PDB file of C-alpha atoms in Angstrom:
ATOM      1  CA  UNK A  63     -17.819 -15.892  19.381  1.00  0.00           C
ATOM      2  CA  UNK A  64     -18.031 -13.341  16.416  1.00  0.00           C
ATOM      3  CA  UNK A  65     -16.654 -14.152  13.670  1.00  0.00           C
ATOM      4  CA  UNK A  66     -14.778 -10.693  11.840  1.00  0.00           C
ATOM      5  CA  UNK A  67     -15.824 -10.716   7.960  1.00  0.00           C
ATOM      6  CA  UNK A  68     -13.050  -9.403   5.568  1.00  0.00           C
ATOM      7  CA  UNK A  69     -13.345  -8.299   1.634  1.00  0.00           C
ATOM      8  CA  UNK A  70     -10.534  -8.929  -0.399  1.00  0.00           C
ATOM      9  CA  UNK A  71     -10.065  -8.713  -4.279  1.00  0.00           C
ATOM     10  CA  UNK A  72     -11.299 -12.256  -5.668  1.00  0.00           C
ATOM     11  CA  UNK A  73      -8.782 -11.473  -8.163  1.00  0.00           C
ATOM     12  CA  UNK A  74      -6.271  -9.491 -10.033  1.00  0.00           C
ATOM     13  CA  UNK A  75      -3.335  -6.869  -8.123  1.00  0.00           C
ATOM     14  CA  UNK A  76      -4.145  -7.224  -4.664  1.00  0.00           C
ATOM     15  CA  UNK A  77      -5.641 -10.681  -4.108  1.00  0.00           C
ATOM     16  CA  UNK A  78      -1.917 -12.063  -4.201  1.00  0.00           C
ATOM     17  CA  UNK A  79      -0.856  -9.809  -1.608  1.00  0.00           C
ATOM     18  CA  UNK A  80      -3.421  -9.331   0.447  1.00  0.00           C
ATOM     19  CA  UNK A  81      -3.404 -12.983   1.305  1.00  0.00           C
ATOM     20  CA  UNK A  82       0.094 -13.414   2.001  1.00  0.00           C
ATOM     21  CA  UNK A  83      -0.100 -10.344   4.612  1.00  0.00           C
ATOM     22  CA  UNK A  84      -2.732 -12.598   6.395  1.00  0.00           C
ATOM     23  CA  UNK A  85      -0.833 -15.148   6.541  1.00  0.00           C
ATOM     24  CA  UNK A  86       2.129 -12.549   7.942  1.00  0.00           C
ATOM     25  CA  UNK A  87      -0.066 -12.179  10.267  1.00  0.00           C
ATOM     26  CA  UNK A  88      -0.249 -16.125  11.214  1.00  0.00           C
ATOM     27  CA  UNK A  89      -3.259 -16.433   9.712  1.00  0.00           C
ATOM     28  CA  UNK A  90      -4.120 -19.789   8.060  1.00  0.00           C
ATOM     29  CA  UNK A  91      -7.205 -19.846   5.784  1.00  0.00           C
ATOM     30  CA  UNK A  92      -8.807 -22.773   4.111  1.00  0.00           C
ATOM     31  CA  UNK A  93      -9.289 -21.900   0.515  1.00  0.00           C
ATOM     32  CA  UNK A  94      -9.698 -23.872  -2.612  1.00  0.00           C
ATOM     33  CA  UNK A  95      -9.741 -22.908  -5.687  1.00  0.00           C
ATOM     34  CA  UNK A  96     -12.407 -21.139  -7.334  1.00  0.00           C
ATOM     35  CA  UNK A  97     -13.941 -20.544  -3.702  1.00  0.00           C
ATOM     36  CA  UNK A  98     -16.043 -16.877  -2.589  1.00  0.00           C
ATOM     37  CA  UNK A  99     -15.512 -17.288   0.737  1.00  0.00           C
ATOM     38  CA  UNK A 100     -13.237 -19.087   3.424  1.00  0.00           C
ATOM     39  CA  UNK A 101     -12.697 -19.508   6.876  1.00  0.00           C
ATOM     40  CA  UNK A 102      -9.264 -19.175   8.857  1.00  0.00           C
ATOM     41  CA  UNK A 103      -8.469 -22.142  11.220  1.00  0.00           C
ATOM     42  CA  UNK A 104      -6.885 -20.231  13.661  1.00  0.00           C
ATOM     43  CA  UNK A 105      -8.246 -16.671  13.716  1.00  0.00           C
ATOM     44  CA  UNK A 106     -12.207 -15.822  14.201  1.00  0.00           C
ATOM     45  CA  UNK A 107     -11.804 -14.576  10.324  1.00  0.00           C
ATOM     46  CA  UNK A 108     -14.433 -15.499   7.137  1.00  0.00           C
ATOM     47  CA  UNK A 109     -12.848 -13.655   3.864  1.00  0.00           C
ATOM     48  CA  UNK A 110     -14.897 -12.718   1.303  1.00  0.00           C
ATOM     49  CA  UNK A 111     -13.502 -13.116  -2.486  1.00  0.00           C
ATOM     50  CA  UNK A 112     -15.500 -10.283  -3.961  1.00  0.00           C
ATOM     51  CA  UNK A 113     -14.765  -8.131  -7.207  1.00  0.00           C
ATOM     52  CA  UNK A 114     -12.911  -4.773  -6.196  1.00  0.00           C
ATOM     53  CA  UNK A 115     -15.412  -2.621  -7.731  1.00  0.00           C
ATOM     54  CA  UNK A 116     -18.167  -4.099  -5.079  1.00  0.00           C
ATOM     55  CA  UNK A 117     -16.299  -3.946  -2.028  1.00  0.00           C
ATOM     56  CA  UNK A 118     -17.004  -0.351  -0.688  1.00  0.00           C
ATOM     57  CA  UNK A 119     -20.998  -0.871  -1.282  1.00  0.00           C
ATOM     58  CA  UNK A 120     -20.068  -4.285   0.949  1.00  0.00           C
ATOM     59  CA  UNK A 121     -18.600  -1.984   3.778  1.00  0.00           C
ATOM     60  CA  UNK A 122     -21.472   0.566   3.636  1.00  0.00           C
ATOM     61  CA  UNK A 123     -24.068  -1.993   4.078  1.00  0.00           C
ATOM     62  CA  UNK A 124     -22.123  -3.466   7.210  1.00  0.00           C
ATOM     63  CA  UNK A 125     -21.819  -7.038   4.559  1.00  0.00           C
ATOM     64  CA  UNK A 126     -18.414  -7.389   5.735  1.00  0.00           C
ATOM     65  CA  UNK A 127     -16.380  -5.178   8.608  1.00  0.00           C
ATOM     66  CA  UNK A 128     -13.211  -4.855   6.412  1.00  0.00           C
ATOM     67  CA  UNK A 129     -11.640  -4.579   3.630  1.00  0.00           C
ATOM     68  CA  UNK A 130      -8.344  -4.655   1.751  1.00  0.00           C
ATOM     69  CA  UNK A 131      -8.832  -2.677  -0.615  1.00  0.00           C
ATOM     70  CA  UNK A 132      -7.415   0.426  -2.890  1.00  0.00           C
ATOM     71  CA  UNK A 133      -7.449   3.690  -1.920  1.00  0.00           C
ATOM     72  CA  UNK A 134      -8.601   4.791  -5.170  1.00  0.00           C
ATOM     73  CA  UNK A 135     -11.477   2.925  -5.248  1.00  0.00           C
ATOM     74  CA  UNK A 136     -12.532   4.410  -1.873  1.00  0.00           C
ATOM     75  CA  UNK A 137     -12.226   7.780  -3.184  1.00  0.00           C
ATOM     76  CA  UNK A 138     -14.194   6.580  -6.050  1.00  0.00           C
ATOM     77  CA  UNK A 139     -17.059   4.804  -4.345  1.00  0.00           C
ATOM     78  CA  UNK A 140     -16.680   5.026  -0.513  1.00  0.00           C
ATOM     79  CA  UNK A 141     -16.354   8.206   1.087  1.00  0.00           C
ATOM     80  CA  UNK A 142     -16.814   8.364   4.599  1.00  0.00           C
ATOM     81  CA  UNK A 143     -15.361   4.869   4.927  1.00  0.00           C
ATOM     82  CA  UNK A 144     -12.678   4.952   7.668  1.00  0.00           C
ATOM     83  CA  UNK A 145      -9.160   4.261   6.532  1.00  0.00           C
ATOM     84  CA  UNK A 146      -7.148   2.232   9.484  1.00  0.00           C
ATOM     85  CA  UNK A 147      -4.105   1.163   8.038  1.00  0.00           C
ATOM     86  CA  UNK A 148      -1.964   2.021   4.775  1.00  0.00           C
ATOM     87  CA  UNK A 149      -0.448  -1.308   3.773  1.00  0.00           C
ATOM     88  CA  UNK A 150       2.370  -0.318   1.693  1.00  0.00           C
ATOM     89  CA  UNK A 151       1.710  -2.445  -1.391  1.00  0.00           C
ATOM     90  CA  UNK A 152       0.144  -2.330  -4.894  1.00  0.00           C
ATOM     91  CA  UNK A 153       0.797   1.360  -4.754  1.00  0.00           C
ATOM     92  CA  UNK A 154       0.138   3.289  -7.971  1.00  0.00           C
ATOM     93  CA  UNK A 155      -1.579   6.702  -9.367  1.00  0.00           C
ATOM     94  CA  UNK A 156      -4.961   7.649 -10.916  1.00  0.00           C
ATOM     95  CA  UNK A 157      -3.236   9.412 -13.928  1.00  0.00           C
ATOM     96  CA  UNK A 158      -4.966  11.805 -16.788  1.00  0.00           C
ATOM     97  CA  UNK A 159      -3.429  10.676 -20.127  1.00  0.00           C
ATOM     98  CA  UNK A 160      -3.235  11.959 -23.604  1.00  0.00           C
ATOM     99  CA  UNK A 161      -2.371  10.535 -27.124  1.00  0.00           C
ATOM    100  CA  UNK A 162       1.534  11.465 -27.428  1.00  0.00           C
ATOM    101  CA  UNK A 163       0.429  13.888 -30.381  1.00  0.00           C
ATOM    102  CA  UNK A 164      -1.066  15.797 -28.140  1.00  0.00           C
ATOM    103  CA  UNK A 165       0.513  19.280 -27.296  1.00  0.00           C
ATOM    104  CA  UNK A 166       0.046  19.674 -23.412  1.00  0.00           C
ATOM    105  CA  UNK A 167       0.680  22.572 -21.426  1.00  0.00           C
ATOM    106  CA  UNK A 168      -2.138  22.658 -18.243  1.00  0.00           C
ATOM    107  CA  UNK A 169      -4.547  21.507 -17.568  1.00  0.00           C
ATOM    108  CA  UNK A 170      -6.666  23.861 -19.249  1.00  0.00           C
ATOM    109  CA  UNK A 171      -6.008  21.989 -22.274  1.00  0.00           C
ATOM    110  CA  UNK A 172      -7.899  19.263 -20.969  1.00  0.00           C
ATOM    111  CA  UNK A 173     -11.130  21.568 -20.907  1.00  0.00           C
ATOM    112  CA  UNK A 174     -14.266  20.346 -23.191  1.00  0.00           C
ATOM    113  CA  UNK A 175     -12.465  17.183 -24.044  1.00  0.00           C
ATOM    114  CA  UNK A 176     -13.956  13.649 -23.885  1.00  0.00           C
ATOM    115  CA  UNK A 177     -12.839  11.393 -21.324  1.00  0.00           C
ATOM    116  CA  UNK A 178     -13.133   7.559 -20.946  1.00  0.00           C
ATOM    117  CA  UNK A 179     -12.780   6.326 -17.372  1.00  0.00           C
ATOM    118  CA  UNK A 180     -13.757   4.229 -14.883  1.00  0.00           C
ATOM    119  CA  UNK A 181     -13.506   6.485 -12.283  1.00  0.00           C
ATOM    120  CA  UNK A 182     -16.608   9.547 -13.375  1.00  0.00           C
ATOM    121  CA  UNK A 183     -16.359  10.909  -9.518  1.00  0.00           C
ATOM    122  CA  UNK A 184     -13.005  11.159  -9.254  1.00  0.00           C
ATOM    123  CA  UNK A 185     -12.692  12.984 -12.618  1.00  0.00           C
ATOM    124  CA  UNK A 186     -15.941  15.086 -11.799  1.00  0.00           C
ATOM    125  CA  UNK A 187     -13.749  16.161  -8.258  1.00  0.00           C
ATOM    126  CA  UNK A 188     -10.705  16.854 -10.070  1.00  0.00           C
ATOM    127  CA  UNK A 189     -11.686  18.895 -12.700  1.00  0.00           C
ATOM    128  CA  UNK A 190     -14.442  20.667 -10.795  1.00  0.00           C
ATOM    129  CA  UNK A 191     -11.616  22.486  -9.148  1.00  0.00           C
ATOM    130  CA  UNK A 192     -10.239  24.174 -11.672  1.00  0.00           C
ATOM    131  CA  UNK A 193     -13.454  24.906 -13.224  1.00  0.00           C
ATOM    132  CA  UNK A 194     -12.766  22.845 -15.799  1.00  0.00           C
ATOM    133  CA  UNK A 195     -15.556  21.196 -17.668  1.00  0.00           C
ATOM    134  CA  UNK A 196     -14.761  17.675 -19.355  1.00  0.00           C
ATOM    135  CA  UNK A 197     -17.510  15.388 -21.300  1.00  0.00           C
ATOM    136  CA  UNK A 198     -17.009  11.811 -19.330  1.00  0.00           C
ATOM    137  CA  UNK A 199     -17.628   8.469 -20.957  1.00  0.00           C
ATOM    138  CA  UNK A 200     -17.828   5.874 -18.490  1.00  0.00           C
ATOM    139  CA  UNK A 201     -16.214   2.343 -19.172  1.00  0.00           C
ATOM    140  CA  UNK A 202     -15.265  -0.308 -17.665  1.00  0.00           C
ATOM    141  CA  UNK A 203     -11.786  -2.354 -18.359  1.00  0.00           C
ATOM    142  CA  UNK A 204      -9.784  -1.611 -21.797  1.00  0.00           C
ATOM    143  CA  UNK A 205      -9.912   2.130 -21.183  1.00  0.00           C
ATOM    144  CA  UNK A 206      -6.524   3.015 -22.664  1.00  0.00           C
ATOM    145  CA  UNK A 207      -7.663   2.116 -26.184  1.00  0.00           C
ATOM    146  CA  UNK A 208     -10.228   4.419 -26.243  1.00  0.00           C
ATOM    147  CA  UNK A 209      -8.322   7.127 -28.165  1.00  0.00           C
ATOM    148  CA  UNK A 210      -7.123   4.944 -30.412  1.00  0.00           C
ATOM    149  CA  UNK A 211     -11.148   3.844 -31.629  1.00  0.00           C
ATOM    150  CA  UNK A 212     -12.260   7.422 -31.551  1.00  0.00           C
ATOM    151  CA  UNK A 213     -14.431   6.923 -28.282  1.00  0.00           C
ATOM    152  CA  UNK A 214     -12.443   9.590 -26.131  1.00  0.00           C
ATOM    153  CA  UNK A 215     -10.080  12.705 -26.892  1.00  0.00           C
ATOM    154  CA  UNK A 216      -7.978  11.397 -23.481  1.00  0.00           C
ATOM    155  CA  UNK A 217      -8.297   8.936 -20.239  1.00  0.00           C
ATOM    156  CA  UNK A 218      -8.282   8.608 -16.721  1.00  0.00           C
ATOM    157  CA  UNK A 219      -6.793   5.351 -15.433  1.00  0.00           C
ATOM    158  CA  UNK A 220      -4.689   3.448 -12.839  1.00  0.00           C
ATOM    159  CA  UNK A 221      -0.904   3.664 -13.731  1.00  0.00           C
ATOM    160  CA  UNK A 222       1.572   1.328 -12.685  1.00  0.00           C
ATOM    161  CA  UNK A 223       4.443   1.306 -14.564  1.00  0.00           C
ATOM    162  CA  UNK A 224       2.996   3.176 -17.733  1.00  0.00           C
ATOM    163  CA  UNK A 225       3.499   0.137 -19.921  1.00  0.00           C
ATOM    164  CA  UNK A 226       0.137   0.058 -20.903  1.00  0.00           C
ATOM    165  CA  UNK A 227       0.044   3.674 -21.684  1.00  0.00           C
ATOM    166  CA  UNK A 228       3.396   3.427 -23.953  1.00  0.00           C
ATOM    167  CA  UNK A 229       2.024   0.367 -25.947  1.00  0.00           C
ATOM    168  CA  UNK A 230      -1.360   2.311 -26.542  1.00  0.00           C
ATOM    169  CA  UNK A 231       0.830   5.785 -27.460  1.00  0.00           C
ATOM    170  CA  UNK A 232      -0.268   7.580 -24.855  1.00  0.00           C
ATOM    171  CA  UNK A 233       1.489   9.500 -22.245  1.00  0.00           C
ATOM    172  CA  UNK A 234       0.370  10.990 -18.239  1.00  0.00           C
ATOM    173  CA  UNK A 235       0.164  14.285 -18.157  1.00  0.00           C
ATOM    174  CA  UNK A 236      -1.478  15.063 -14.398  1.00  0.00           C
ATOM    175  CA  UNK A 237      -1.537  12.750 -11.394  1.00  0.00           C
ATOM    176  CA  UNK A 238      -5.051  12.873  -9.977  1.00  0.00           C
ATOM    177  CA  UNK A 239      -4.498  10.969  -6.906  1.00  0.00           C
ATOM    178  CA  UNK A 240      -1.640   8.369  -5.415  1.00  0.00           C
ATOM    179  CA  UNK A 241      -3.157   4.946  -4.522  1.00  0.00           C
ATOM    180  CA  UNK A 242      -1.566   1.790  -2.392  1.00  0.00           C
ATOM    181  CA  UNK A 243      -3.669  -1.046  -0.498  1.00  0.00           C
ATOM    182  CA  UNK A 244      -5.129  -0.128   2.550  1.00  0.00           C
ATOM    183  CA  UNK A 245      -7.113  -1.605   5.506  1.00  0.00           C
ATOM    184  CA  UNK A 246     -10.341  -0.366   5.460  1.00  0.00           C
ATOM    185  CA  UNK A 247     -13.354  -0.670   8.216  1.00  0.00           C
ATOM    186  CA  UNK A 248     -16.916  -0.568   7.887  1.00  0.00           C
ATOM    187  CA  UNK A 249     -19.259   2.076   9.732  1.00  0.00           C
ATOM    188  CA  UNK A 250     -21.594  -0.315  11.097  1.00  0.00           C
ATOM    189  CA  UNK A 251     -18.903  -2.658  13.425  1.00  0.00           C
ATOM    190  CA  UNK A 252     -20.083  -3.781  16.284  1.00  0.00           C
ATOM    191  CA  UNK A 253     -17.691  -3.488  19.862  1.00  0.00           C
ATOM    192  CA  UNK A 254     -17.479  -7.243  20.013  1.00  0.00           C
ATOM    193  CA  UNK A 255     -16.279  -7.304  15.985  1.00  0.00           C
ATOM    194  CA  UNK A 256     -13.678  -4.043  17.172  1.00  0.00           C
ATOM    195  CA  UNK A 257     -11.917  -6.252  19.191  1.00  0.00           C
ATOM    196  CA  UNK A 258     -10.806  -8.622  16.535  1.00  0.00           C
ATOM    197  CA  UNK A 259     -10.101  -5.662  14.274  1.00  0.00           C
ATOM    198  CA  UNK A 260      -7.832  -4.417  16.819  1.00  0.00           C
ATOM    199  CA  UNK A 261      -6.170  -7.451  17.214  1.00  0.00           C
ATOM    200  CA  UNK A 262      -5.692  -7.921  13.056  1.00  0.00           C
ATOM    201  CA  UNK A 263      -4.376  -4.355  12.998  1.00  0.00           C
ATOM    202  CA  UNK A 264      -1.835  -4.868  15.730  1.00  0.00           C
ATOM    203  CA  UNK A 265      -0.368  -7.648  14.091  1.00  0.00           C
ATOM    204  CA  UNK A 266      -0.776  -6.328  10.569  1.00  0.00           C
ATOM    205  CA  UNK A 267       1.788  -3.285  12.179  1.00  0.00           C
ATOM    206  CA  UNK A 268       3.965  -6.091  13.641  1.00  0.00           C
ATOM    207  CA  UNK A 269       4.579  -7.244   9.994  1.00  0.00           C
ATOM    208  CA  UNK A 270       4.685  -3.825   7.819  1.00  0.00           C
ATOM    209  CA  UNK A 271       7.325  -2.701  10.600  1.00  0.00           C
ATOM    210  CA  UNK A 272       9.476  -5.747   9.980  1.00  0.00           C
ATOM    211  CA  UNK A 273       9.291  -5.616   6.250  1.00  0.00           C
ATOM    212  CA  UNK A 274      10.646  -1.903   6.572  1.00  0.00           C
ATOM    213  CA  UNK A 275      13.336  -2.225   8.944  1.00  0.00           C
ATOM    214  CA  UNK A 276      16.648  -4.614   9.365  1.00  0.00           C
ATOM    215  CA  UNK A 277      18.686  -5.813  12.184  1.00  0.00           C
ATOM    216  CA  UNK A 278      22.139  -4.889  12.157  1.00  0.00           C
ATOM    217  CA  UNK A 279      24.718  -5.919  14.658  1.00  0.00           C
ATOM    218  CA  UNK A 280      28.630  -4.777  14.335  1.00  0.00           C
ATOM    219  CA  UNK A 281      31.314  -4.313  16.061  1.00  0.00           C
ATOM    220  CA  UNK A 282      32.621  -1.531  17.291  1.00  0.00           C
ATOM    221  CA  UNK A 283      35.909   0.065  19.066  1.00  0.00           C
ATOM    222  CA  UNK A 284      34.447   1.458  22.904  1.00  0.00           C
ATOM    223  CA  UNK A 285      35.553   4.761  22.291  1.00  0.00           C
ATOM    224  CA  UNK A 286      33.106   4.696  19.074  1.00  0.00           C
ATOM    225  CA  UNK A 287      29.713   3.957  20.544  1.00  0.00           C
ATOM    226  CA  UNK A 288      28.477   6.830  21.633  1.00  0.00           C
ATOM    227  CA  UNK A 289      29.272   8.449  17.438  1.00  0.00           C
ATOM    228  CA  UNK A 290      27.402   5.064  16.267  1.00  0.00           C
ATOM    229  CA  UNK A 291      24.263   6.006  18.828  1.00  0.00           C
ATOM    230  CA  UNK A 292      24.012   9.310  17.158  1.00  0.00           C
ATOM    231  CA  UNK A 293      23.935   7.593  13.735  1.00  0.00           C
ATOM    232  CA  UNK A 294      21.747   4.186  14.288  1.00  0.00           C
ATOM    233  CA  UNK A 295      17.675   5.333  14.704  1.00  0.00           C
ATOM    234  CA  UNK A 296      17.426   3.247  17.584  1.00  0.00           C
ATOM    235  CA  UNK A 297      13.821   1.978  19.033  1.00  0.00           C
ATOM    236  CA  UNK A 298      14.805   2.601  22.820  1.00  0.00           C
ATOM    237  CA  UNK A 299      18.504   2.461  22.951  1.00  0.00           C
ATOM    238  CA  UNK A 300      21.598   0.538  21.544  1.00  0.00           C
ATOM    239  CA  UNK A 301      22.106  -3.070  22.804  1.00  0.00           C
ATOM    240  CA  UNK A 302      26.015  -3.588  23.719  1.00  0.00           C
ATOM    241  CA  UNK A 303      27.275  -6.512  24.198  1.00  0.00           C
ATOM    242  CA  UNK A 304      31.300  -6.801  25.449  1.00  0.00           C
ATOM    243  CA  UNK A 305      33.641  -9.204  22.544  1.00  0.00           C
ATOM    244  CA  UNK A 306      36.456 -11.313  23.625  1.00  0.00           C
ATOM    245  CA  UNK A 307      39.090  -8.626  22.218  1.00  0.00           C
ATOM    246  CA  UNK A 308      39.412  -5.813  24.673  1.00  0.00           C
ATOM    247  CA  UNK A 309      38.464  -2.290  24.124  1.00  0.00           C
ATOM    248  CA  UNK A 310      35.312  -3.686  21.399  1.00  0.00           C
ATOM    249  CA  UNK A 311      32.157  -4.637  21.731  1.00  0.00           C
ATOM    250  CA  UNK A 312      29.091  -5.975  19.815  1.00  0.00           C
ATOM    251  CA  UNK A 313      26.439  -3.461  19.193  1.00  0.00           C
ATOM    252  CA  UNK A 314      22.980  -4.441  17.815  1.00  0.00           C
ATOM    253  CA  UNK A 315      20.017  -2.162  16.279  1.00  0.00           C
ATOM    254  CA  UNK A 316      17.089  -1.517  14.035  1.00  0.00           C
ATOM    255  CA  UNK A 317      17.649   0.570  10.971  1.00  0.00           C
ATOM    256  CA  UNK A 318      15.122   1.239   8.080  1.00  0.00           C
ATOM    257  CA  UNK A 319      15.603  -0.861   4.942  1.00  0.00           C
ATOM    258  CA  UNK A 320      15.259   2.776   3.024  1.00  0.00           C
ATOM    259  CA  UNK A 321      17.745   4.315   4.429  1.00  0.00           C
ATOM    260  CA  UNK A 322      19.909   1.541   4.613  1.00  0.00           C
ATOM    261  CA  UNK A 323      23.214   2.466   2.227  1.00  0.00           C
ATOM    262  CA  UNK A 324      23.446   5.567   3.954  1.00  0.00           C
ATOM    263  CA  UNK A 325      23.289   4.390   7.557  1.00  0.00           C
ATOM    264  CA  UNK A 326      25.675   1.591   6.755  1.00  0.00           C
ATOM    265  CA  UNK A 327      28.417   4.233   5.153  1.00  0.00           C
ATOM    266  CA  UNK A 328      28.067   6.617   8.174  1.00  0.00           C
ATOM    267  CA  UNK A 329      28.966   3.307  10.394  1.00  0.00           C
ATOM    268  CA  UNK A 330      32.519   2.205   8.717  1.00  0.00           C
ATOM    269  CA  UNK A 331      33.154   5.990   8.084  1.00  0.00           C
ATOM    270  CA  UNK A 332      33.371   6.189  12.411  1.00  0.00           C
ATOM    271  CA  UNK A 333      35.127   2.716  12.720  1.00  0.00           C
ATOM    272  CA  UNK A 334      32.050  -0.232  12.729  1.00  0.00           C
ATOM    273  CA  UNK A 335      33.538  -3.505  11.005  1.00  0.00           C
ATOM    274  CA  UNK A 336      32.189  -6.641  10.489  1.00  0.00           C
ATOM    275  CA  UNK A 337      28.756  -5.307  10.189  1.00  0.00           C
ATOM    276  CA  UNK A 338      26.020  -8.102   9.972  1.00  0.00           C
ATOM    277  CA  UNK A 339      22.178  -7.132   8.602  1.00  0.00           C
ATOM    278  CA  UNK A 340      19.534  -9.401   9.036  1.00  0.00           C
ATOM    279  CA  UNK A 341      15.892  -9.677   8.080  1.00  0.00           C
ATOM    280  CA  UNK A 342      13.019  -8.890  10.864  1.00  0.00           C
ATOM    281  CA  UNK A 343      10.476 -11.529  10.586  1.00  0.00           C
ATOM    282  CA  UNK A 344       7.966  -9.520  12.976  1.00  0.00           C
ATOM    283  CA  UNK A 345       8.608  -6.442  15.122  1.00  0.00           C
ATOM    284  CA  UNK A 346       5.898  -5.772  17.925  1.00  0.00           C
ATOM    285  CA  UNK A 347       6.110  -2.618  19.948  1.00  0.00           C
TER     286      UNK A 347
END
């Protein structure tokens, strides 16, 4: 049997979660520490602890059949590699920022300006359509100090939280691109390899689904159902189950963990009490 080959971060932002959402997925892998590559004991899975900045070139060349890997970096280095899955984690934006001195208006201002990045295609994109024309200086880590040291009038960088850009007295001033983890396949797969990739992304949806929803059950008067259908986004219908006190019954659902405050204040407003919410471990469709 084929064995499915899978790129992950060796370190840094995503390795964390990328291995936990195997192992979501029942995965277990036999890593030690300080190892490049692992097997799972369960799953016909090798991963592949590479550095992030290698992985697309890895797809590309057919080295490994996925990835999980930012979207940025795809953008930056992998176009034309097919995108399967959005994972919903380690989501962030590729941000233009400016010493807080600076007096911004558009993005005109930018024009003629030196920029330190690590992303030179991205910022070539961007700027390209506006007609802007920006002098690039490629780096690599520590870009947000480059101001500071003279090398570069602005940046172009990941933003999380913008920590790093308050400590170094900078501030964002236009969101290039919004990033988050995603599941990405190479273009070289071979039917046998699909299979298993198809497999991995059907449970990989069993998982994300159950982190974003809850299980509620309540009860409810019988004359009250039908205004607690309208308000519960039900997958098929409600489940209602008959209690011991006449004229109430048990009613169980699926509601999305976003929406959550709202959908529970709709419920008591038409007469739900006692109104349970549970994590979803896994929710297959």
């Amino acid at each position: 049997m084929s064995t499915l080959k899978i790129a992950i971060q060796k370190s840094g932002r995503l390795n964390e979660d990328s291995i936990q959402i195997l192992k979501d997925c029942g995965i277990s892998i036999n890593n030690g520490i300080d190892q490049l590559k692992a097997e799972a004991s369960n799953f016909p899975l090798e991963v592949l602890y590479l550095r992030n900045s290698d992985i697309p070139q890895y797809l590309i060349d057919g080295v490994v059949d996925l990835a999980i890997v930012g979207d940025n970096l795809l953008v930056e280095k992998g176009k034309g590699i097919e995108v399967v899955q959005k994972l919903g984690f380690s989501k962030c934006k590729v941000s233009v920022a400016v010493p807080k001195t600076f007096e911004y208006n558009s993005v005109q201002d930018l024009a003629n300006l030196r920029i330190a990045t690590s992303y030179p295609n991205t910022v070539n994109e961007y700027f390209s359509k506006f007609g802007i024309k920006v002098d690039i200086h490629q780096i690599s880590g520590s870009v947000e100090i480059a101001p500071n040291i003279g090398l570069a009038d602005a940046i172009v960088d990941i933003v999380s939280s913008g920590s790093t850009l308050f400590k170094n007295n900078l501030k964002e001033v236009e969101v290039i691109l919004k990033s988050e983890a995603v599941l990405a396949v190479s273009p070289k797969v071979s039917p046998e390899i699909q299979k298993h990739i198809d497999t991995l992304k059907f449970r990989i949806q069993a998982v994300l689904r159950a982190r974003n929803s809850k299980y509620i059950l309540m009860n409810v008067p019988n004359d009250k159902i039908e205004a607690v259908g309208k308000i519960l986004p039900v997958l098929r219908s409600l489940t209602v189950l008959p209690l011991a006190q006449e004229g109430w019954s048990s009613v169980h659902s699926v509601i999305d963990k976003d929406t959550f405050w709202d959908v529970i204040d709709q419920l008591k407003e038409v007469g739900a009490e006692g109104i349970l919410v549970c994590p979803i471990e896994k929710m297959v469709l």
